[in-house]
mmCIF file of C-alpha atoms in Angstrom:
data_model
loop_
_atom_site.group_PDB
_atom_site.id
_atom_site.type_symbol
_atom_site.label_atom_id
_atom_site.label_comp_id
_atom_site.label_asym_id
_atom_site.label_seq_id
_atom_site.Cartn_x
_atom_site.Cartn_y
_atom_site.Cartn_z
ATOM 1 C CA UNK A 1 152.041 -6.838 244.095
ATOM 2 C CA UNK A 2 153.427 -8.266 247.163
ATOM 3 C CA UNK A 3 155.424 -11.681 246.696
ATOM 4 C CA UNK A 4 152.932 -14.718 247.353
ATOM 5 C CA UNK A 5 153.969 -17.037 250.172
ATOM 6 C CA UNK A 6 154.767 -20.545 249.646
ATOM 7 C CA UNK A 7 151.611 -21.809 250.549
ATOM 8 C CA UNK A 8 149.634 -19.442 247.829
ATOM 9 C CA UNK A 9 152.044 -20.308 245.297
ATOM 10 C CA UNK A 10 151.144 -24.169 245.960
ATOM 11 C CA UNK A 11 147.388 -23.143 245.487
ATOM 12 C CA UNK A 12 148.307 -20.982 242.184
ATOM 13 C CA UNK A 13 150.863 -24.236 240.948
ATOM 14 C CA UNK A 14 147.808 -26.867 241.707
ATOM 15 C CA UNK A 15 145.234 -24.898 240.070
ATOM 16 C CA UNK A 16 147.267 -24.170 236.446
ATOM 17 C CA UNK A 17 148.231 -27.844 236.794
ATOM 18 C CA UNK A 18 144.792 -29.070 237.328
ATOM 19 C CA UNK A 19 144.141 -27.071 234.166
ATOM 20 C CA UNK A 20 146.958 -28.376 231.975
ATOM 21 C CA UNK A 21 145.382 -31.749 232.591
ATOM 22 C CA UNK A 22 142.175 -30.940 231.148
ATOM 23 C CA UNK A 23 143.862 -29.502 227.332
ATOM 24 C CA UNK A 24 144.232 -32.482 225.832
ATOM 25 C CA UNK A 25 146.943 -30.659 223.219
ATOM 26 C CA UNK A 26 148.816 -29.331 225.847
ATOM 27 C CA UNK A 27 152.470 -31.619 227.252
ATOM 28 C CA UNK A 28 151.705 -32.905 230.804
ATOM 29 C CA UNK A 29 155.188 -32.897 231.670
ATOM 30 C CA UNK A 30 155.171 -29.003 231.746
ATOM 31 C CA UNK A 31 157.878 -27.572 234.917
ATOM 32 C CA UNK A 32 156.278 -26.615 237.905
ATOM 33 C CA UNK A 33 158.306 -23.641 237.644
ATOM 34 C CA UNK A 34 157.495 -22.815 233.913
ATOM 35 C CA UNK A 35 153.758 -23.130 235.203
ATOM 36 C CA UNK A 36 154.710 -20.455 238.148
ATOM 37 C CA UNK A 37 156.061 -17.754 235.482
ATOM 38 C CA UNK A 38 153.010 -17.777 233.429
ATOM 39 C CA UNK A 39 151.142 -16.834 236.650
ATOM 40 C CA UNK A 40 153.565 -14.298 237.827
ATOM 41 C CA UNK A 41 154.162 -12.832 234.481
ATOM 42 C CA UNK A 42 150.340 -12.334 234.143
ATOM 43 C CA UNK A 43 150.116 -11.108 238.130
ATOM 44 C CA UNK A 44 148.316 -13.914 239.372
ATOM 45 C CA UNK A 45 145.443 -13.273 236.818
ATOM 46 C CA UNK A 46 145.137 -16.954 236.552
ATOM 47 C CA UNK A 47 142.821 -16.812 233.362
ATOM 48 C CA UNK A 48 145.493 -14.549 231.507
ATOM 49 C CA UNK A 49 147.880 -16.878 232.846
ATOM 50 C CA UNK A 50 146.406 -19.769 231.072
ATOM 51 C CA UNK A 51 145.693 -18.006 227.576
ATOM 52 C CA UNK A 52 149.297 -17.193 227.849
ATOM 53 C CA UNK A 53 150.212 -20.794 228.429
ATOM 54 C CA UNK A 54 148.452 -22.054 225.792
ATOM 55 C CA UNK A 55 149.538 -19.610 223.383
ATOM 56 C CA UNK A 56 152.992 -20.093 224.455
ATOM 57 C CA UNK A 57 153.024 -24.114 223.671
ATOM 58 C CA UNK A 58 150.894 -23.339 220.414
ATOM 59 C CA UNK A 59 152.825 -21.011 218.701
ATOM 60 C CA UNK A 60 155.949 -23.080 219.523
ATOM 61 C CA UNK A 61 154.493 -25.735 217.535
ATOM 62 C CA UNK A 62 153.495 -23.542 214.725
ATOM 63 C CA UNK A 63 157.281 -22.453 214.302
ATOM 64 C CA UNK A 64 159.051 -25.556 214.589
ATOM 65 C CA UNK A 65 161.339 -24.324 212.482
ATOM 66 C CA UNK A 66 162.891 -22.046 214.725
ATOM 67 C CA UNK A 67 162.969 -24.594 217.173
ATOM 68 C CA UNK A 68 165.110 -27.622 214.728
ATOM 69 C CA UNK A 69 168.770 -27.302 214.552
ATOM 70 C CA UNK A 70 169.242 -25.499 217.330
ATOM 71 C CA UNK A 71 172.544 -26.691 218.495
ATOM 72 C CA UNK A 72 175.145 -23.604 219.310
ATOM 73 C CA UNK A 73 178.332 -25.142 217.301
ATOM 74 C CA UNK A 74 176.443 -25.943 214.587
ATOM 75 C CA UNK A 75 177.465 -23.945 211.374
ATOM 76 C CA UNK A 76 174.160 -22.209 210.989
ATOM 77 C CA UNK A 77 174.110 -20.985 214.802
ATOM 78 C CA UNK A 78 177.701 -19.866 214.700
ATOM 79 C CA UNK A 79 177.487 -18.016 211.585
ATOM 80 C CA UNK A 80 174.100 -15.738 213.523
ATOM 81 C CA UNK A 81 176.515 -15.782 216.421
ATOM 82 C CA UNK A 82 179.518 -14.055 214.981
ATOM 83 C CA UNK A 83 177.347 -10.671 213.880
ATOM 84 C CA UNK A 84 174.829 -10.850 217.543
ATOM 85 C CA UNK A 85 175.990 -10.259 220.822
ATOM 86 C CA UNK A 86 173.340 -10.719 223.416
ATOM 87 C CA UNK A 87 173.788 -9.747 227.241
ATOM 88 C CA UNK A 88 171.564 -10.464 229.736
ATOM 89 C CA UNK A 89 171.994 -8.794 233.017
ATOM 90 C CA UNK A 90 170.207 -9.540 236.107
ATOM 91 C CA UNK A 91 169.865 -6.625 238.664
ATOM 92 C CA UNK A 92 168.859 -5.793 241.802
ATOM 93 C CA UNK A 93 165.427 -5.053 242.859
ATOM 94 C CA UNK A 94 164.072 -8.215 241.084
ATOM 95 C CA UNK A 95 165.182 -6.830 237.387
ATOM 96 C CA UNK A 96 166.050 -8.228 234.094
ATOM 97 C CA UNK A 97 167.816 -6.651 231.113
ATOM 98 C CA UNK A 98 168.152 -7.809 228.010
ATOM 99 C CA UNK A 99 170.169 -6.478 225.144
ATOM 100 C CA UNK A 100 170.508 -7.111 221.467
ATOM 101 C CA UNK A 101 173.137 -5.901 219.386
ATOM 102 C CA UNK A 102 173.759 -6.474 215.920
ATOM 103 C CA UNK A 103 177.843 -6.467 214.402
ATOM 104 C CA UNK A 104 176.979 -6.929 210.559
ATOM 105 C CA UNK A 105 177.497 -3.257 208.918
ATOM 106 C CA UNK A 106 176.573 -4.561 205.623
ATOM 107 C CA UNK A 107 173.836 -6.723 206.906
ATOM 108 C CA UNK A 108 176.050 -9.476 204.089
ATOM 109 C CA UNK A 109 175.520 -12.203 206.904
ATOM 110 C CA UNK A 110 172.820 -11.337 208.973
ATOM 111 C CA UNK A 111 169.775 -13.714 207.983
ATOM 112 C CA UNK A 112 166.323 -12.956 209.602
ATOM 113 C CA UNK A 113 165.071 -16.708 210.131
ATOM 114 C CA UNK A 114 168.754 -17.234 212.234
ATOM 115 C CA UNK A 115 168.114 -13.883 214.066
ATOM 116 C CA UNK A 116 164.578 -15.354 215.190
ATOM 117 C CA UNK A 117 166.219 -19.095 215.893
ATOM 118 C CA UNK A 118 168.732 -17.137 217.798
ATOM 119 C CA UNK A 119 166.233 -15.541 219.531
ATOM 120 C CA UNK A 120 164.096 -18.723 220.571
ATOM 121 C CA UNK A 121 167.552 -20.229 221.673
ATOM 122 C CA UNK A 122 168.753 -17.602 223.835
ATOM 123 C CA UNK A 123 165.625 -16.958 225.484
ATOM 124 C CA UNK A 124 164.819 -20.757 226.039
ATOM 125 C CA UNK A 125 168.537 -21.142 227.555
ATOM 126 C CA UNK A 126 167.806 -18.801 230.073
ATOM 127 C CA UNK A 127 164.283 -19.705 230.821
ATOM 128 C CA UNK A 128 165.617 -23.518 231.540
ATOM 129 C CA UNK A 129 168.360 -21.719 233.577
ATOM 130 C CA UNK A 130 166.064 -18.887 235.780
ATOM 131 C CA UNK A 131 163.125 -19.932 237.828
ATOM 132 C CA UNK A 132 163.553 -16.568 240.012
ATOM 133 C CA UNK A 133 160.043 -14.512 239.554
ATOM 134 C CA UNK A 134 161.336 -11.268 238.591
ATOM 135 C CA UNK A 135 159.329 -7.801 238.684
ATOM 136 C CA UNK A 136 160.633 -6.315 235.539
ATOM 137 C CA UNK A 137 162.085 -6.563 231.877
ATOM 138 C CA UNK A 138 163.697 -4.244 229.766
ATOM 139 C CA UNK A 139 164.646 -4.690 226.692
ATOM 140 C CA UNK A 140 167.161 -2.804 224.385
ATOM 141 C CA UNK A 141 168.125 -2.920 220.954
ATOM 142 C CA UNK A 142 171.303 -1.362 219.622
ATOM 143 C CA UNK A 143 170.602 -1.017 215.643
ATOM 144 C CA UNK A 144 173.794 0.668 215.029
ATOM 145 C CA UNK A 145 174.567 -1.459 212.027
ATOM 146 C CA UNK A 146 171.107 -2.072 210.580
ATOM 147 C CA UNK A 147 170.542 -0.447 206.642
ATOM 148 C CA UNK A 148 167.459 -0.519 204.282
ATOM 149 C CA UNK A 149 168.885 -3.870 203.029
ATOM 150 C CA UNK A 150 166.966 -5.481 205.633
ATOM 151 C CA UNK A 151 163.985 -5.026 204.005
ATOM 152 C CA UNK A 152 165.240 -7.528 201.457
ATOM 153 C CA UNK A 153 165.285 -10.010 204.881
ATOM 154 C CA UNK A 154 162.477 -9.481 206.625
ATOM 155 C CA UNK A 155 160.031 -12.148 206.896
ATOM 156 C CA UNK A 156 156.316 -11.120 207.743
ATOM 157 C CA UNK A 157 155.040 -14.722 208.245
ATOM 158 C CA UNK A 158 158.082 -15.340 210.817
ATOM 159 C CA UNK A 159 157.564 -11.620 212.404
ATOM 160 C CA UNK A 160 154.302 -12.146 212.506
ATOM 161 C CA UNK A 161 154.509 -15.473 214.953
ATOM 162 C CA UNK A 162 157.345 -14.069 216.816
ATOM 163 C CA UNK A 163 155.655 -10.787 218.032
ATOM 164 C CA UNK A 164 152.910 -12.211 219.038
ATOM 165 C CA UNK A 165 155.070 -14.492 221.138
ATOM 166 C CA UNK A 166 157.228 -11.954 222.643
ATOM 167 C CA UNK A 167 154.025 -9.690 222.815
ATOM 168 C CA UNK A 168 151.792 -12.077 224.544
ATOM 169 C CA UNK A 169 153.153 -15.634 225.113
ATOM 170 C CA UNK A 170 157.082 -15.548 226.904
ATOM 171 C CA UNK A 171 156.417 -14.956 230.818
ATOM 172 C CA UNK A 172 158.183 -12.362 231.674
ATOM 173 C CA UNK A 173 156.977 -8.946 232.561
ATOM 174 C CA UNK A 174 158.210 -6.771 229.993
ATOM 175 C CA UNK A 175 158.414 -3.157 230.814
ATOM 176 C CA UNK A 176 160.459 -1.205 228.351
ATOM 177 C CA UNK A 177 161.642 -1.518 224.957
ATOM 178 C CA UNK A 178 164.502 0.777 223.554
ATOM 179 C CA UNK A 179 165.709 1.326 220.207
ATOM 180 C CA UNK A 180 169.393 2.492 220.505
ATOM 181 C CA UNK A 181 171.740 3.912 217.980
ATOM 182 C CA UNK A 182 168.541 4.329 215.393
ATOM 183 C CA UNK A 183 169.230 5.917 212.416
ATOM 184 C CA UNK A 184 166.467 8.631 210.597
ATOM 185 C CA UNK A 185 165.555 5.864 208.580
ATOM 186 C CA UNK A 186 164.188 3.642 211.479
ATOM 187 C CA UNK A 187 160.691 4.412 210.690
ATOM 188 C CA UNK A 188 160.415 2.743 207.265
ATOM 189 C CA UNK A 189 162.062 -0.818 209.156
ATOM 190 C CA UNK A 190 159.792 -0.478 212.234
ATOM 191 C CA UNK A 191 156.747 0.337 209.743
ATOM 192 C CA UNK A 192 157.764 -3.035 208.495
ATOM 193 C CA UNK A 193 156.306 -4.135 212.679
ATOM 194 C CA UNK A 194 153.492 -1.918 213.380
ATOM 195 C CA UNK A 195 150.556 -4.242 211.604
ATOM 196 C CA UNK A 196 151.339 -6.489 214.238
ATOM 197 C CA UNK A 197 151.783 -4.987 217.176
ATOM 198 C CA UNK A 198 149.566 -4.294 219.749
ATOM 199 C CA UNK A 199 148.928 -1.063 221.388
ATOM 200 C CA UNK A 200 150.358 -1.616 224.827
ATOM 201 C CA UNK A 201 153.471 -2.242 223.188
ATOM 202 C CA UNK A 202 154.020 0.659 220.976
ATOM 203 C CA UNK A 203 153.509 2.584 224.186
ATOM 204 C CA UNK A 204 156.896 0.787 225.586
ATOM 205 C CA UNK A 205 158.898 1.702 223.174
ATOM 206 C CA UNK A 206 161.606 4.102 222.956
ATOM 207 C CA UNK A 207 164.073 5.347 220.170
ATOM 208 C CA UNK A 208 166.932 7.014 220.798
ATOM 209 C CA UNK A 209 169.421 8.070 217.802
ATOM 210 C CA UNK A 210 173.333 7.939 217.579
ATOM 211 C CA UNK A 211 175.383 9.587 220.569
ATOM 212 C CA UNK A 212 172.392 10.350 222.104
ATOM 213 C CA UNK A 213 172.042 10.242 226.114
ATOM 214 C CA UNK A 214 168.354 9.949 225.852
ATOM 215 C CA UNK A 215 167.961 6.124 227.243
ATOM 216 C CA UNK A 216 169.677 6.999 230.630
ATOM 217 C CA UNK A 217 166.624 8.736 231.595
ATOM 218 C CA UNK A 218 164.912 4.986 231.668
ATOM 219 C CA UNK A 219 167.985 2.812 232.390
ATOM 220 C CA UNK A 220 170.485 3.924 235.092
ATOM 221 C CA UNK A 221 174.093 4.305 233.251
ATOM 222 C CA UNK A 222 175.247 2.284 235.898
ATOM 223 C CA UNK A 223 173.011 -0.736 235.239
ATOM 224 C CA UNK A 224 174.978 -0.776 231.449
ATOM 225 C CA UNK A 225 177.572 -3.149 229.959
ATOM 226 C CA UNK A 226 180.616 -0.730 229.241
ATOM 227 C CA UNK A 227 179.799 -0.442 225.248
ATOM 228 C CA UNK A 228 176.643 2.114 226.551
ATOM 229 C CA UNK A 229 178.920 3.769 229.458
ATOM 230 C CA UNK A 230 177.895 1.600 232.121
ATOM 231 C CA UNK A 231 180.036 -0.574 234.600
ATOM 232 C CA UNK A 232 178.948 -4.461 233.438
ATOM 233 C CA UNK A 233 181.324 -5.909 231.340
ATOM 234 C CA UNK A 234 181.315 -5.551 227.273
ATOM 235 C CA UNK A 235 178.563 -6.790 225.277
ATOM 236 C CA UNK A 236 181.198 -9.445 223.507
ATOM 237 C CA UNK A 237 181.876 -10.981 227.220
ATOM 238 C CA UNK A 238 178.677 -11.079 227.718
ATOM 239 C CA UNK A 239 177.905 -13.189 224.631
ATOM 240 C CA UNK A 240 180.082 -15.499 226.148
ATOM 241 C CA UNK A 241 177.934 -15.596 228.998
ATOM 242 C CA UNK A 242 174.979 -16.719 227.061
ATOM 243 C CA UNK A 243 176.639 -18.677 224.665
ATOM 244 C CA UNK A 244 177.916 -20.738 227.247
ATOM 245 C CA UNK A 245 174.560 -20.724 228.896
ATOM 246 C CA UNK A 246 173.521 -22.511 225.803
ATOM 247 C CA UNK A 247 175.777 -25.026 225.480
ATOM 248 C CA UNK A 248 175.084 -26.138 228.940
ATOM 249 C CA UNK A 249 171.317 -26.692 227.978
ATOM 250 C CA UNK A 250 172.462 -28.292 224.281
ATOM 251 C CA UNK A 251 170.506 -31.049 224.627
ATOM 252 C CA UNK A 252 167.215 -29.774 226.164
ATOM 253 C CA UNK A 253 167.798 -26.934 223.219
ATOM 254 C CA UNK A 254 167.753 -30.294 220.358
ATOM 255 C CA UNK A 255 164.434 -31.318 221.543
ATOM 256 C CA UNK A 256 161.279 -30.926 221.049
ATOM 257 C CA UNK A 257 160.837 -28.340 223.404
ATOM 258 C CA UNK A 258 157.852 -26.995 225.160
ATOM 259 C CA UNK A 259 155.566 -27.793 222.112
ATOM 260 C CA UNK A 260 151.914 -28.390 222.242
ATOM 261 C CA UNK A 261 150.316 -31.221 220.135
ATOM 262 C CA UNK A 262 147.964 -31.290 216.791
ATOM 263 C CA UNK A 263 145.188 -31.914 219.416
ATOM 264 C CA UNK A 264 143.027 -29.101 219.810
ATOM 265 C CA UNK A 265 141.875 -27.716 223.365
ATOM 266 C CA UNK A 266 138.931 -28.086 224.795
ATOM 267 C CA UNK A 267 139.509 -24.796 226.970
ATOM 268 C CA UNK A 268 136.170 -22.807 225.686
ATOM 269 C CA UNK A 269 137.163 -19.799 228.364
ATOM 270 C CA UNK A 270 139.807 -18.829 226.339
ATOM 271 C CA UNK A 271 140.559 -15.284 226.107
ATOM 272 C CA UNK A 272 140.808 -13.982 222.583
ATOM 273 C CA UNK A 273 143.109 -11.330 222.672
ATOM 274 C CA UNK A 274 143.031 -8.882 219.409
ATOM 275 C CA UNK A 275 145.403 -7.088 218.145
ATOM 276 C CA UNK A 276 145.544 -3.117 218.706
ATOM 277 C CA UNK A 277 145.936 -0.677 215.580
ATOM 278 C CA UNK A 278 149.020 1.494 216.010
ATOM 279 C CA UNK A 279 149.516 3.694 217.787
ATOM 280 C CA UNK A 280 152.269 7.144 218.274
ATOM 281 C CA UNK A 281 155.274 5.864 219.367
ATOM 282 C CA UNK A 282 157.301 7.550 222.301
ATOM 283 C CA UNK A 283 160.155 8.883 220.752
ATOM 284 C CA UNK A 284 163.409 11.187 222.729
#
């Protein structure tokens, strides 16, 4: 879709405003720019826009536990931090990368409930830090040090909130999701994921196992932090990046962010959006 001109983007920004006045549960000091995203992210299908929206604020409130204690020198944050690097990369041609890479071999630190605060932090960080409207999202994870032990951390009630928001809430427009460095025993983790995702995800996805080459034939090599062969810097420099991303927003990250109230909406349009059965995965 062709970029809207200032002037439609005005009409687009009045009209989801107009609508955040009328929900009653929703905050009224929402960013004019937050309020663009959820239309762009949902190509201008302004009623997907707003189910997005509302899902976004609502499920925020119903995990405010991922969203206390957020602050990036606190002990809690810096012990998630020293076993995940996270890179993202912005690209030419309107394109976003994000990676995920875990550093815990024995999985003795790693703790699922940081890993999805982590996640919420990050992500927020960048949103309060990007307002360009970009065309695409990737998203890779390198598993290289995951085991069986984290079954013995996984959290269904917390996995089950936070796919749904990455799924159907976040505006971005994710394209791609690929599973790097997955060993044979991926499926029994990922089976741990399937009941809750839906099918237009599954159909994203991508694994790709140890010294495989597999993912350049989505991702140019080229558009790769060094640690995958490419020519950005190394995934630990690009922590940095974001970790000093999130320090600059430490105190929007400590409050209550982008939360909607105990009020319930009186939007009766809204779409209910079900949740697919699984489905084959795509798998190099």
């Amino acid at each position: 879709m062709a970029d809207k001109t200032t002037e439609e983007l005005s009409k687009i920004l009045e009209h989801m405003r107009n609508w955040v006045n009328t929900q009653p549960h929703l905050p009224k000091d929402i960013e004019d720019w937050l309020l663009l995203r959820f239309a762009h992210s949902c190509y201008y299908d302004l009623e997907k826009a707003k189910v997005a929206a509302d899902l976004f604020f609502t499920l925020r409130a119903e995990s405010s536990n991922l969203l206390k204690d957020r602050d990036p020198q606190s002990t809690q944050m810096q012990k998630i931090l020293s076993i995940i690097n996270i890179g993202q990369l912005k690209l030419p041609g309107k394109k976003n990368i994000w990676i995920y890479q875990i550093n815990d071999p024995g999985l003795d630190i790693y703790e699922y409930i940081l890993d999805a605060k982590l996640f919420f932090t990050s992500t927020d960080a960048w949103l309060l830090e990007n307002d360009d409207l970009e065309e695409s999202d990737t998203v890779i994870m390198d598993v290289k040090d995951i085991s069986l032990k984290f079954l013995t951390k996984f959290n269904v009630s917390i996995a089950r909130k936070l796919s749904k928001y990455q799924e159907e809430a976040i505006p971005i427009r994710l394209k791609q999701v690929h599973i790097v460095n997955a060993p044979p025993f991926i499926d029994k983790i990922y089976g741990l994921m399937k009941p809750f995702l839906k099918k237009e995800l599954t159909e994203m996805i991508y694994f790709h196992p140890p010294n495989s080459e597999t993912l350049y034939k989505h991702v140019s090599r080229d558009e790769l932090p060094a640690d995958y062969g490419g020519t950005f810097p190394k995934m630990e420099d690009l922590n940095k990046s974001v970790v000093q991303l999130m320090m600059k927003h430490r105190e929007r990250l400590n409050e209550n962010l982008w939360v909607a109230t105990d009020k319930k909406s009186k939007n009766k349009d809204k779409v209910q959006i079900e949740t697919a059965s699984f489905r084959s995965l795509a798998i190099d």
